[in-house]
Tab-separated table of C-alpha atoms in Angstrom:
chain	number	residue	atom	x	y	z
A	1	MET	CA	28.926	-5.231	-11.975
A	2	GLN	CA	26.642	-6.221	-9.223
A	3	GLY	CA	26.128	-4.547	-5.857
A	4	THR	CA	26.493	-6.181	-2.468
A	5	GLN	CA	23.769	-4.495	-0.423
A	6	ALA	CA	21.551	-7.601	-0.323
A	7	THR	CA	22.055	-11.304	-0.845
A	8	GLY	CA	19.296	-13.604	-2.033
A	9	LYS	CA	15.625	-13.594	-1.124
A	10	PRO	CA	14.686	-11.889	2.142
A	11	ALA	CA	12.130	-13.465	4.455
A	12	ASP	CA	8.472	-12.364	3.915
A	13	SER	CA	8.527	-10.069	6.923
A	14	GLN	CA	11.905	-8.556	5.982
A	15	ARG	CA	11.929	-8.359	2.183
A	16	ARG	CA	10.884	-4.716	2.063
A	17	ALA	CA	13.742	-3.486	4.223
A	18	ALA	CA	16.816	-3.726	1.996
A	19	GLY	CA	17.998	-0.293	0.998
A	20	ALA	CA	14.523	1.249	1.121
A	21	ARG	CA	13.142	4.131	3.097
A	22	SER	CA	9.842	3.848	4.902
A	23	ALA	CA	7.516	5.816	7.105
A	24	ARG	CA	6.850	4.601	10.653
A	25	GLU	CA	3.824	5.112	12.854
A	26	THR	CA	4.566	7.521	15.700
A	27	GLY	CA	3.952	6.455	19.279
A	28	VAL	CA	3.871	2.740	18.366
A	29	ARG	CA	4.644	0.289	21.137
A	30	GLY	CA	7.145	-2.402	20.255
A	31	VAL	CA	8.129	-0.961	16.870
A	32	SER	CA	11.824	-1.457	17.589
A	33	GLN	CA	11.303	-5.189	17.630
A	34	PHE	CA	10.326	-5.296	13.993
A	35	ARG	CA	12.071	-2.312	12.414
A	36	ARG	CA	13.410	-3.456	9.069
A	37	SER	CA	16.239	-0.889	8.563
A	38	ALA	CA	17.267	2.741	8.891
A	39	ARG	CA	15.163	3.534	5.835
A	40	LEU	CA	12.002	3.764	7.940
A	41	MET	CA	10.436	7.177	8.352
A	42	ARG	CA	7.619	8.449	10.532
A	43	ILE	CA	4.064	8.478	9.276
A	44	THR	CA	1.261	10.687	10.467
A	45	VAL	CA	-1.587	9.770	12.765
A	46	CYS	CA	-5.005	11.126	11.954
A	47	CYS	CA	-6.349	12.907	15.034
A	48	ALA	CA	-9.786	14.310	15.795
A	49	THR	CA	-12.288	14.379	18.614
A	50	VAL	CA	-15.885	14.697	17.455
A	51	ALA	CA	-18.026	13.380	14.582
A	52	LEU	CA	-21.598	14.464	13.807
A	53	LEU	CA	-23.842	12.770	11.284
A	54	ALA	CA	-27.463	13.527	10.382
A	55	ALA	CA	-29.797	11.683	8.012
A	56	GLY	CA	-29.439	10.700	4.376
A	57	CYS	CA	-26.885	7.833	3.922
A	58	ALA	CA	-26.941	4.204	2.789
A	59	ALA	CA	-28.571	1.180	4.393
A	60	GLY	CA	-27.980	0.796	8.112
A	61	HIS	CA	-27.438	-2.077	10.543
A	62	ALA	CA	-29.703	-3.924	12.949
A	63	ALA	CA	-29.755	-2.398	16.432
A	64	ALA	CA	-28.620	-4.204	19.564
A	65	THR	CA	-31.220	-4.527	22.317
A	66	GLY	CA	-31.673	-5.669	25.911
A	67	ARG	CA	-29.039	-5.168	28.577
A	68	HIS	CA	-26.479	-4.011	26.009
A	69	SER	CA	-28.511	-0.898	25.088
A	70	THR	CA	-29.469	2.450	26.588
A	71	ARG	CA	-33.146	3.179	25.970
A	72	GLY	CA	-35.332	6.265	26.135
A	73	ARG	CA	-39.069	6.632	25.383
A	74	SER	CA	-41.590	9.478	25.276
A	75	ALA	CA	-45.275	9.409	26.061
A	76	THR	CA	-46.047	9.365	22.330
A	77	GLY	CA	-44.255	6.027	21.910
A	78	LEU	CA	-41.143	7.585	20.398
A	79	GLY	CA	-38.218	5.391	21.440
A	80	LEU	CA	-34.437	5.747	21.255
A	81	THR	CA	-31.881	3.006	21.856
A	82	ILE	CA	-28.083	3.315	21.991
A	83	SER	CA	-25.785	0.287	21.982
A	84	PRO	CA	-23.438	-0.218	23.826
A	85	ALA	CA	-25.409	0.749	26.937
A	86	SER	CA	-24.219	3.504	29.226
A	87	GLY	CA	-21.818	2.190	31.850
A	88	SER	CA	-20.606	-0.744	29.742
A	89	ALA	CA	-16.916	-1.625	30.105
A	90	GLY	CA	-14.580	-3.866	28.111
A	91	VAL	CA	-16.702	-3.408	24.969
A	92	SER	CA	-15.469	-5.149	21.816
A	93	PRO	CA	-14.320	-2.495	19.323
A	94	ALA	CA	-15.630	-4.585	16.425
A	95	ALA	CA	-19.245	-4.208	17.608
A	96	GLY	CA	-19.232	-0.491	16.892
A	97	ILE	CA	-22.080	1.823	17.877
A	98	THR	CA	-25.726	1.405	16.858
A	99	VAL	CA	-28.455	3.990	17.476
A	100	THR	CA	-32.103	3.107	16.753
A	101	ALA	CA	-35.260	5.233	16.770
A	102	THR	CA	-38.715	3.631	16.982
A	103	HIS	CA	-41.900	5.479	15.990
A	104	GLY	CA	-39.747	8.368	14.786
A	105	ARG	CA	-36.550	9.359	13.008
A	106	LEU	CA	-33.042	10.247	14.140
A	107	THR	CA	-32.218	13.929	13.825
A	108	GLY	CA	-28.680	13.830	15.173
A	109	VAL	CA	-25.943	11.502	16.408
A	110	SER	CA	-22.652	12.712	17.850
A	111	VAL	CA	-19.770	10.711	19.302
A	112	GLN	CA	-17.036	12.107	21.512
A	113	GLY	CA	-13.900	10.283	22.574
A	114	GLY	CA	-10.740	8.863	21.094
A	115	SER	CA	-8.139	10.419	18.839
A	116	ASP	CA	-10.023	9.715	15.603
A	117	PRO	CA	-13.479	10.853	14.496
A	118	VAL	CA	-16.230	8.241	14.649
A	119	THR	CA	-18.228	8.396	11.434
A	120	GLY	CA	-21.206	6.300	10.411
A	121	SER	CA	-24.180	5.929	8.106
A	122	MET	CA	-27.963	6.225	8.414
A	123	ASN	CA	-30.484	3.903	6.793
A	124	GLY	CA	-32.982	5.262	4.296
A	125	SER	CA	-35.715	5.927	6.850
A	126	ALA	CA	-33.290	7.648	9.255
A	127	SER	CA	-34.258	5.198	11.996
A	128	ILE	CA	-30.892	3.389	12.391
A	129	TRP	CA	-27.338	4.768	12.513
A	130	HIS	CA	-24.231	2.592	12.744
A	131	SER	CA	-20.560	3.519	13.034
A	132	ALA	CA	-18.412	2.858	9.983
A	133	TRP	CA	-15.157	1.465	11.411
A	134	THR	CA	-14.027	-0.412	14.489
A	135	LEU	CA	-13.834	1.640	17.659
A	136	GLY	CA	-10.501	2.405	19.273
A	137	VAL	CA	-9.164	0.232	22.071
A	138	SER	CA	-8.869	1.502	25.672
A	139	THR	CA	-11.155	4.432	24.860
A	140	ARG	CA	-14.041	6.131	26.656
A	141	TYR	CA	-16.848	7.185	24.294
A	142	THR	CA	-19.922	9.306	24.854
A	143	VAL	CA	-22.749	8.995	22.340
A	144	THR	CA	-25.530	11.601	22.249
A	145	ALA	CA	-28.513	11.000	19.974
A	146	THR	CA	-31.801	12.771	19.329
A	147	ALA	CA	-34.953	11.343	17.742
A	148	GLN	CA	-38.154	13.091	16.691
A	149	ALA	CA	-41.717	11.797	16.280
A	150	ARG	CA	-44.134	12.938	13.578
A	151	ASP	CA	-45.915	15.203	16.058
A	152	GLY	CA	-42.637	17.026	16.768
A	153	LYS	CA	-41.929	15.401	20.129
A	154	ARG	CA	-38.221	14.749	20.735
A	155	VAL	CA	-36.157	12.381	22.845
A	156	THR	CA	-32.448	12.817	23.571
A	157	GLN	CA	-30.387	9.970	24.994
A	158	THR	CA	-26.724	9.647	26.060
A	159	SER	CA	-24.534	6.577	26.550
A	160	THR	CA	-21.003	6.566	27.953
A	161	PHE	CA	-18.941	3.371	27.774
A	162	THR	CA	-15.337	2.142	27.474
A	163	THR	CA	-13.767	-0.329	25.080
A	164	LEU	CA	-11.504	-3.184	26.052
A	165	THR	CA	-7.805	-2.856	26.797
A	166	PRO	CA	-5.957	-5.549	24.832
A	167	SER	CA	-3.188	-7.622	26.334
A	168	SER	CA	-1.290	-7.548	23.020
A	169	THR	CA	-1.150	-5.128	20.087
A	170	PHE	CA	0.270	-4.963	16.575
A	171	ALA	CA	1.774	-1.950	14.811
A	172	THR	CA	1.825	-1.207	11.100
A	173	GLU	CA	4.417	0.440	8.873
A	174	ILE	CA	3.894	1.903	5.409
A	175	TYR	CA	6.791	2.225	2.989
A	176	GLU	CA	5.644	5.391	1.230
A	177	ALA	CA	6.917	8.669	2.707
A	178	GLN	CA	4.584	11.604	3.249
A	179	GLY	CA	4.413	13.835	0.166
A	180	ALA	CA	7.010	11.833	-1.782
A	181	THR	CA	6.849	11.083	-5.518
A	182	TYR	CA	6.805	7.527	-6.890
A	183	GLY	CA	6.672	5.813	-10.260
A	184	VAL	CA	3.625	4.336	-11.983
A	185	GLY	CA	4.512	0.792	-10.880
A	186	MET	CA	4.831	1.573	-7.157
A	187	PRO	CA	2.968	-0.770	-4.796
A	188	ILE	CA	1.605	0.433	-1.451
A	189	ILE	CA	3.557	-1.699	1.022
A	190	LEU	CA	2.320	-2.388	4.558
A	191	THR	CA	4.302	-4.388	7.107
A	192	PHE	CA	2.914	-5.641	10.442
A	193	SER	CA	4.842	-6.168	13.662
A	194	GLN	CA	3.074	-9.465	14.386
A	195	PRO	CA	1.620	-12.220	12.203
A	196	ILE	CA	-1.897	-11.430	10.993
A	197	VAL	CA	-4.429	-14.259	11.243
A	198	ASN	CA	-7.640	-12.304	10.606
A	199	LYS	CA	-6.451	-11.017	7.247
A	200	ALA	CA	-9.940	-10.246	5.980
A	201	ALA	CA	-10.661	-8.002	8.981
A	202	VAL	CA	-7.425	-6.103	8.427
A	203	GLU	CA	-8.033	-5.791	4.697
A	204	ARG	CA	-11.518	-4.327	5.281
A	205	ALA	CA	-9.935	-1.587	7.394
A	206	LEU	CA	-7.728	-0.337	4.522
A	207	GLN	CA	-8.996	2.596	2.490
A	208	ILE	CA	-7.479	4.384	-0.517
A	209	GLN	CA	-8.454	7.741	-1.966
A	210	THR	CA	-7.142	8.736	-5.403
A	211	SER	CA	-7.490	11.895	-7.462
A	212	ARG	CA	-8.119	9.712	-10.538
A	213	PRO	CA	-10.142	6.480	-10.723
A	214	VAL	CA	-7.994	3.415	-10.033
A	215	VAL	CA	-8.803	-0.301	-9.866
A	216	GLY	CA	-6.447	-2.491	-7.845
A	217	ALA	CA	-6.251	-5.177	-5.181
A	218	TRP	CA	-4.478	-6.139	-1.954
A	219	TYR	CA	-2.101	-9.112	-1.982
A	220	TRP	CA	-0.869	-10.919	1.146
A	221	ASP	CA	2.767	-11.946	0.805
A	222	GLY	CA	3.013	-14.111	3.913
A	223	ASP	CA	1.293	-13.102	7.155
A	224	GLN	CA	3.154	-9.868	7.914
A	225	THR	CA	3.090	-8.039	4.574
A	226	VAL	CA	0.212	-6.872	2.384
A	227	ASP	CA	0.648	-4.820	-0.797
A	228	PHE	CA	-1.743	-2.860	-2.983
A	229	ARG	CA	-1.113	-2.878	-6.727
A	230	PRO	CA	-3.272	-1.339	-9.451
A	231	GLU	CA	-4.596	-3.653	-12.161
A	232	SER	CA	-2.573	-1.598	-14.643
A	233	TYR	CA	0.040	1.051	-13.935
A	234	TRP	CA	-1.029	4.089	-11.909
A	235	PRO	CA	-2.219	7.044	-14.013
A	236	PRO	CA	0.586	9.621	-14.017
A	237	TYR	CA	0.103	12.635	-11.751
A	238	THR	CA	-2.283	10.893	-9.367
A	239	THR	CA	-2.517	11.917	-5.719
A	240	VAL	CA	-2.914	8.887	-3.443
A	241	SER	CA	-4.095	9.038	0.182
A	242	PHE	CA	-4.073	5.908	2.330
A	243	THR	CA	-5.912	5.376	5.632
A	244	GLY	CA	-5.625	2.214	7.686
A	245	HIS	CA	-8.501	2.195	10.189
A	246	LEU	CA	-6.613	-0.329	12.289
A	247	ASP	CA	-7.378	0.935	15.803
A	248	GLY	CA	-9.541	-1.777	17.360
A	249	VAL	CA	-9.068	-4.346	14.574
A	250	GLU	CA	-8.325	-7.810	15.956
A	251	GLY	CA	-5.492	-8.975	13.702
A	252	ALA	CA	-5.056	-12.282	15.535
A	253	PRO	CA	-6.838	-13.761	18.571
A	254	GLY	CA	-6.345	-11.250	21.380
A	255	VAL	CA	-4.000	-9.047	19.291
A	256	TYR	CA	-5.416	-5.642	18.322
A	257	GLY	CA	-4.326	-2.663	16.289
A	258	PHE	CA	-4.175	0.534	18.334
A	259	HIS	CA	-3.570	3.313	15.825
A	260	THR	CA	-4.940	4.800	12.622
A	261	LEU	CA	-2.322	4.949	9.882
A	262	THR	CA	-2.471	7.705	7.259
A	263	GLN	CA	-0.179	8.722	4.415
A	264	SER	CA	-0.405	10.698	1.184
A	265	PHE	CA	1.978	10.582	-1.773
A	266	TRP	CA	2.153	11.445	-5.471
A	267	ILE	CA	2.555	9.446	-8.683
A	268	GLY	CA	4.818	11.317	-11.104
A	269	ASP	CA	5.781	10.767	-14.740
A	270	SER	CA	5.434	7.433	-16.467
A	271	LEU	CA	9.089	6.389	-16.937
A	272	ILE	CA	9.423	2.823	-18.222
A	273	VAL	CA	12.535	0.815	-19.112
A	274	VAL	CA	12.416	-2.229	-21.382
A	275	ALA	CA	15.887	-3.786	-21.641
A	276	SER	CA	16.601	-6.728	-23.919
A	277	THR	CA	19.446	-9.069	-23.062
A	278	ALA	CA	19.124	-10.507	-26.587
A	279	THR	CA	19.300	-7.316	-28.692
A	280	HIS	CA	21.618	-5.496	-26.234
A	281	TYR	CA	19.484	-2.353	-26.358
A	282	LEU	CA	17.263	-0.533	-23.890
A	283	ASN	CA	14.131	1.430	-24.769
A	284	LEU	CA	13.152	4.210	-22.374
A	285	TYR	CA	9.572	5.461	-22.585
A	286	ARG	CA	8.477	8.703	-20.950
A	287	ASN	CA	4.744	9.443	-20.641
A	288	GLY	CA	3.897	6.982	-23.397
A	289	THR	CA	6.507	8.115	-25.936
A	290	LEU	CA	9.842	6.522	-26.827
A	291	PHE	CA	12.375	8.821	-25.176
A	292	ALA	CA	15.645	6.966	-25.806
A	293	HIS	CA	17.119	3.878	-27.460
A	294	TRP	CA	20.417	3.120	-25.733
A	295	PRO	CA	23.030	0.373	-26.191
A	296	ILE	CA	23.530	-1.867	-23.127
A	297	SER	CA	25.470	-4.863	-21.938
A	298	THR	CA	23.735	-7.175	-19.466
A	299	GLY	CA	24.869	-10.218	-17.481
A	300	ARG	CA	27.354	-12.562	-19.077
A	301	PRO	CA	26.215	-16.172	-19.769
A	302	THR	CA	27.388	-17.357	-16.331
A	303	LEU	CA	25.661	-14.431	-14.515
A	304	PRO	CA	22.610	-13.553	-16.641
A	305	THR	CA	20.362	-10.640	-15.707
A	306	PRO	CA	17.022	-12.287	-14.771
A	307	ASN	CA	13.811	-11.704	-16.696
A	308	GLY	CA	10.863	-9.949	-15.135
A	309	THR	CA	9.014	-6.689	-14.667
A	310	TYR	CA	10.513	-5.031	-11.611
A	311	VAL	CA	10.238	-1.511	-10.257
A	312	THR	CA	13.184	0.580	-9.140
A	313	ILE	CA	13.978	0.500	-5.415
A	314	ASP	CA	16.652	3.113	-4.749
A	315	LYS	CA	19.775	4.673	-6.235
A	316	GLY	CA	23.222	5.973	-5.362
A	317	ASN	CA	25.988	7.977	-6.943
A	318	PRO	CA	28.286	6.211	-6.434
A	319	VAL	CA	27.502	2.727	-5.122
A	320	LEU	CA	30.403	0.562	-3.970
A	321	MET	CA	30.146	-2.727	-5.842
A	322	VAL	CA	32.229	-5.669	-4.707
A	323	GLY	CA	32.533	-9.100	-6.266
A	324	PRO	CA	35.048	-11.691	-7.468
A	325	GLY	CA	38.009	-9.719	-8.756
A	326	TYR	CA	36.560	-6.226	-8.375
A	327	SER	CA	35.740	-3.530	-5.816
A	328	GLU	CA	34.764	-0.227	-7.371
A	329	ASP	CA	32.621	2.875	-6.885
A	330	VAL	CA	30.052	2.768	-9.672
A	331	TYR	CA	28.286	5.977	-10.694
A	332	TRP	CA	24.689	6.745	-11.629
A	333	SER	CA	23.434	3.435	-10.171
A	334	VAL	CA	19.697	2.627	-9.956
A	335	ARG	CA	18.789	-0.626	-8.182
A	336	PHE	CA	15.898	-2.924	-9.151
A	337	THR	CA	16.607	-6.178	-7.220
A	338	TYR	CA	17.591	-6.828	-3.624
A	339	SER	CA	20.310	-9.211	-4.774
A	340	GLY	CA	22.189	-6.346	-6.408
A	341	ASP	CA	21.037	-5.756	-9.995
A	342	TYR	CA	21.376	-2.133	-11.121
A	343	LEU	CA	21.197	0.024	-14.208
A	344	HIS	CA	24.444	1.985	-14.016
A	345	SER	CA	27.221	3.792	-15.800
A	346	ALA	CA	29.891	1.437	-17.199
A	347	PRO	CA	32.632	3.308	-19.058
A	348	TRP	CA	34.765	0.142	-19.048
A	349	SER	CA	32.302	-1.771	-21.274
A	350	VAL	CA	31.281	0.928	-23.776
A	351	GLY	CA	32.884	-1.085	-26.576
A	352	GLU	CA	30.728	-4.130	-25.792
A	353	GLN	CA	27.473	-2.241	-25.233
A	354	GLY	CA	25.029	-2.944	-28.027
A	355	TYR	CA	26.915	-6.126	-29.015
A	356	ILE	CA	27.611	-8.587	-26.201
A	357	ASN	CA	26.774	-9.283	-22.562
A	358	VAL	CA	29.774	-8.950	-20.260
A	359	SER	CA	28.481	-7.653	-16.912
A	360	HIS	CA	28.157	-9.445	-13.563
A	361	GLY	CA	24.337	-9.219	-13.801
A	362	CYS	CA	23.719	-5.483	-13.973
A	363	VAL	CA	22.580	-3.437	-16.971
A	364	ASN	CA	25.644	-1.494	-18.197
A	365	LEU	CA	24.966	1.860	-19.848
A	366	PRO	CA	27.089	4.555	-21.492
A	367	PRO	CA	27.957	7.133	-18.789
A	368	ALA	CA	25.929	10.005	-20.266
A	369	ASP	CA	22.861	7.805	-20.729
A	370	ALA	CA	23.123	6.385	-17.204
A	371	GLU	CA	23.328	9.904	-15.784
A	372	GLU	CA	20.285	11.062	-17.748
A	373	TYR	CA	18.171	8.118	-16.543
A	374	TYR	CA	19.393	8.483	-12.956
A	375	LYS	CA	18.256	12.102	-12.797
A	376	MET	CA	14.720	11.236	-13.999
A	377	GLU	CA	14.140	8.061	-11.946
A	378	VAL	CA	12.041	7.794	-8.774
A	379	PRO	CA	11.257	4.622	-6.755
A	380	GLY	CA	8.539	2.588	-8.446
A	381	ASP	CA	9.532	3.203	-12.074
A	382	PRO	CA	8.998	-0.053	-14.020
A	383	VAL	CA	12.000	-1.953	-15.387
A	384	THR	CA	11.325	-4.954	-17.627
A	385	ILE	CA	14.164	-7.340	-18.522
A	386	THR	CA	13.510	-9.584	-21.534
A	387	GLY	CA	15.316	-12.243	-23.537
A	388	SER	CA	17.231	-13.777	-20.624
A	389	PRO	CA	17.878	-17.491	-20.034
A	390	ALA	CA	17.374	-16.797	-16.287
A	391	ALA	CA	13.983	-16.491	-14.600
A	392	GLY	CA	13.251	-13.741	-12.115
A	393	THR	CA	12.956	-14.637	-8.416
A	394	TRP	CA	9.828	-13.720	-6.477
A	395	ASP	CA	10.525	-11.192	-3.686
A	396	ASP	CA	13.957	-10.324	-5.094
A	397	GLY	CA	12.862	-6.712	-5.220
A	398	TRP	CA	9.334	-5.391	-5.594
A	399	THR	CA	8.041	-8.179	-7.792
A	400	GLU	CA	4.287	-7.532	-7.616
A	401	TRP	CA	4.224	-7.065	-11.394
A	402	PHE	CA	5.446	-10.631	-11.947
A	403	LEU	CA	1.819	-11.665	-11.361
A	404	SER	CA	-1.086	-11.412	-13.769
A	405	TRP	CA	-4.160	-9.516	-12.548
A	406	PRO	CA	-6.168	-12.716	-11.786
A	407	GLN	CA	-3.196	-14.102	-9.844
A	408	TYR	CA	-2.893	-10.874	-7.902
A	409	VAL	CA	-6.574	-10.796	-6.908
A	410	GLU	CA	-6.238	-14.373	-5.641
A	411	GLY	CA	-3.843	-13.002	-3.020
A	412	SER	CA	-6.606	-10.909	-1.444
A	413	ALA	CA	-8.059	-12.355	1.780
A	414	LEU	CA	-11.468	-11.076	0.644
A	415	GLY	CA	-11.043	-12.215	-2.964
A	416	GLN	CA	-12.148	-8.721	-3.960
A	417	ALA	CA	-10.832	-5.934	-6.130
A	418	VAL	CA	-10.704	-2.313	-4.961
A	419	GLU	CA	-12.250	0.622	-6.804
A	420	ALA	CA	-10.675	3.883	-5.627
A	421	GLY	CA	-11.404	7.483	-6.501
A	422	PRO	CA	-11.835	10.963	-5.036
A	423	GLN	CA	-14.545	9.719	-2.628
A	424	GLY	CA	-12.499	6.820	-1.251
A	425	SER	CA	-12.533	3.109	-2.058
A	426	VAL	CA	-14.939	0.175	-2.077
A	427	PHE	CA	-14.454	-3.568	-2.468
A	428	VAL	CA	-16.018	-5.063	-5.595
A	429	ASN	CA	-16.372	-8.469	-7.184
A	430	PRO	CA	-13.603	-8.545	-9.836
A	431	SER	CA	-15.863	-10.440	-12.243
A	432	LEU	CA	-18.157	-7.394	-12.395
A	433	LEU	CA	-15.398	-5.038	-13.518
A	434	PRO	CA	-14.864	-4.205	-17.199
A	435	ALA	CA	-11.757	-5.691	-18.759
A	436	SER	CA	-8.709	-3.462	-18.664
A	437	THR	CA	-7.622	-1.971	-21.970
A	438	ALA	CA	-4.017	-1.419	-20.797
A	439	THR	CA	-1.331	-3.182	-22.813
A	440	ALA	CA	2.274	-4.123	-22.076
A	441	PRO	CA	4.815	-2.660	-21.743
A	442	LEU	CA	3.533	0.914	-21.316
A	443	GLY	CA	0.232	0.272	-19.517
A	444	THR	CA	0.933	-2.884	-17.542
A	445	SER	CA	3.270	-5.869	-17.318
A	446	ALA	CA	3.137	-8.795	-19.708
A	447	ALA	CA	1.843	-12.158	-18.526
A	448	GLY	CA	4.584	-14.590	-17.527
A	449	ASN	CA	7.214	-11.859	-17.662
A	450	SER	CA	9.478	-13.487	-15.037
A	451	ARG	CA	9.894	-16.766	-16.941
A	452	ALA	CA	13.217	-17.606	-18.565
A	453	SER	CA	13.310	-17.075	-22.315
C-alpha cells in the first residue's frame, strides 16, 4: 500500500515540511508566514553579554582609519585605534570591529552589548584584533581596549556605537530537534523565510562542531533551503552542535538576519536497509553487520517502488493508507518518500513476499519483521531501493544521498567542503582533502543510485 500524506514533489521552500518535525527560532518576526507544518519545534537562541580576548591567535585584519575610528595616543608614541568610532550610528554589521595598536601591543579587548558574545582573533604581533562574525543589527556596542608600549606605558580607549536597523529581516528554521537522535544519513536542514541572494555570506555564517571528525558540505536546494551532508555517512554516536551566526548577515539586498540559531543533536546506531525489488529480499545492517535478511514484496509493475538511497522521514503505528480500492490502517509503517512510500507490515501479502511484487509502491514486510525494524528506526536511517525499473525523484523525501560527493560540493555557494571536529568547522578546498575510503552501501551511497535499473 501507499500512504496519502503527500502527493508529488513539494516546492523547494516547502519540501521539508511533509510529516516532519522541526525546531523553530524563538522570538522570530514573521515566522508564521513561512511555517511549513505543525512539525516545527522551537530552537534555542545562544545568549551572552560580554567577550574578552587577549593575545595569541591567528592572522588579523587591516584596521580602519580616519573619521571611522576612535584614536588614542600616549607621549611615547603608543597609539590605539578602534573602528567603528565612538558615536557612530547605522554601522554595517558586516564591517565588524577592528582594534589596532601602533608602537605597542594589545593587552586586552572587551566588547559589551547584544545578546551574543562578540569573539575575535589577534594577529601574531598582537597589534590588530578583529571580530570573528557579523555584528548584531539594532545593537549598541561598547568596545574597551588597552595597549602597552615596550617601556610599560599603557593607553586605554573606549568606543560606543550602534549598528543599523534593517527595514526587512529573514528568519531561519532548523529541522533537527534539540537533543534528539538521528540516523547516520541525516542531513542538517535549514529553511529561510525569504529568498537568499547572498548565499555565500549566509554559508560563511554556518558553523558545525562534532565530537568526531567529519567532512561534509552545504548544498543549496533553491534559494530558501540549504542542507549539510557528510561526504560519507555520519560516524555512529557522534554529537553534533550547529550554530548559525546569522544576526547581521545580509541575506539579500536590505534583508538581514536578526538572530543566532543554535541546536545540538545526536547520531545513533548505523541502521541501513538495502531492499531489492528484483530478488524480493531486504538486508538490514546494524553497526556494520548484517542483522536480518527478510522477504519483501515491493511495488507491482504498474506502481514500482523507485530506486534511490533515501533516509527515513517519520513513522506511525498505524498509518491510514488510502488508494484505489483500499482504505486501511497499516501497522509498523516507516516512511521514506513524501509521495507515500513506506516500509510496513503487510500480513495480506505474506505469501507473495520473497517471490513477487504486489504492493502499491511500498515495501511489504512480514508483521514481526516490520515491528522489529520500526522499533529500531530513527529519522535519517538510510534506505536504498535497488533493481527497480523506476527512477527516484529528486526532493521526493530527503534525497541528498542521490548525489555523488562531487555533485554535492557543486551545490555549495562557496564551492568549499567543510571540515568539522571538536573545535568547530572550517571551509577547505575539496581538492586538498584525502579521498574517502567509505564504500556503499554501509559507508555511503552508491553513485547513480536513483537511476532506473
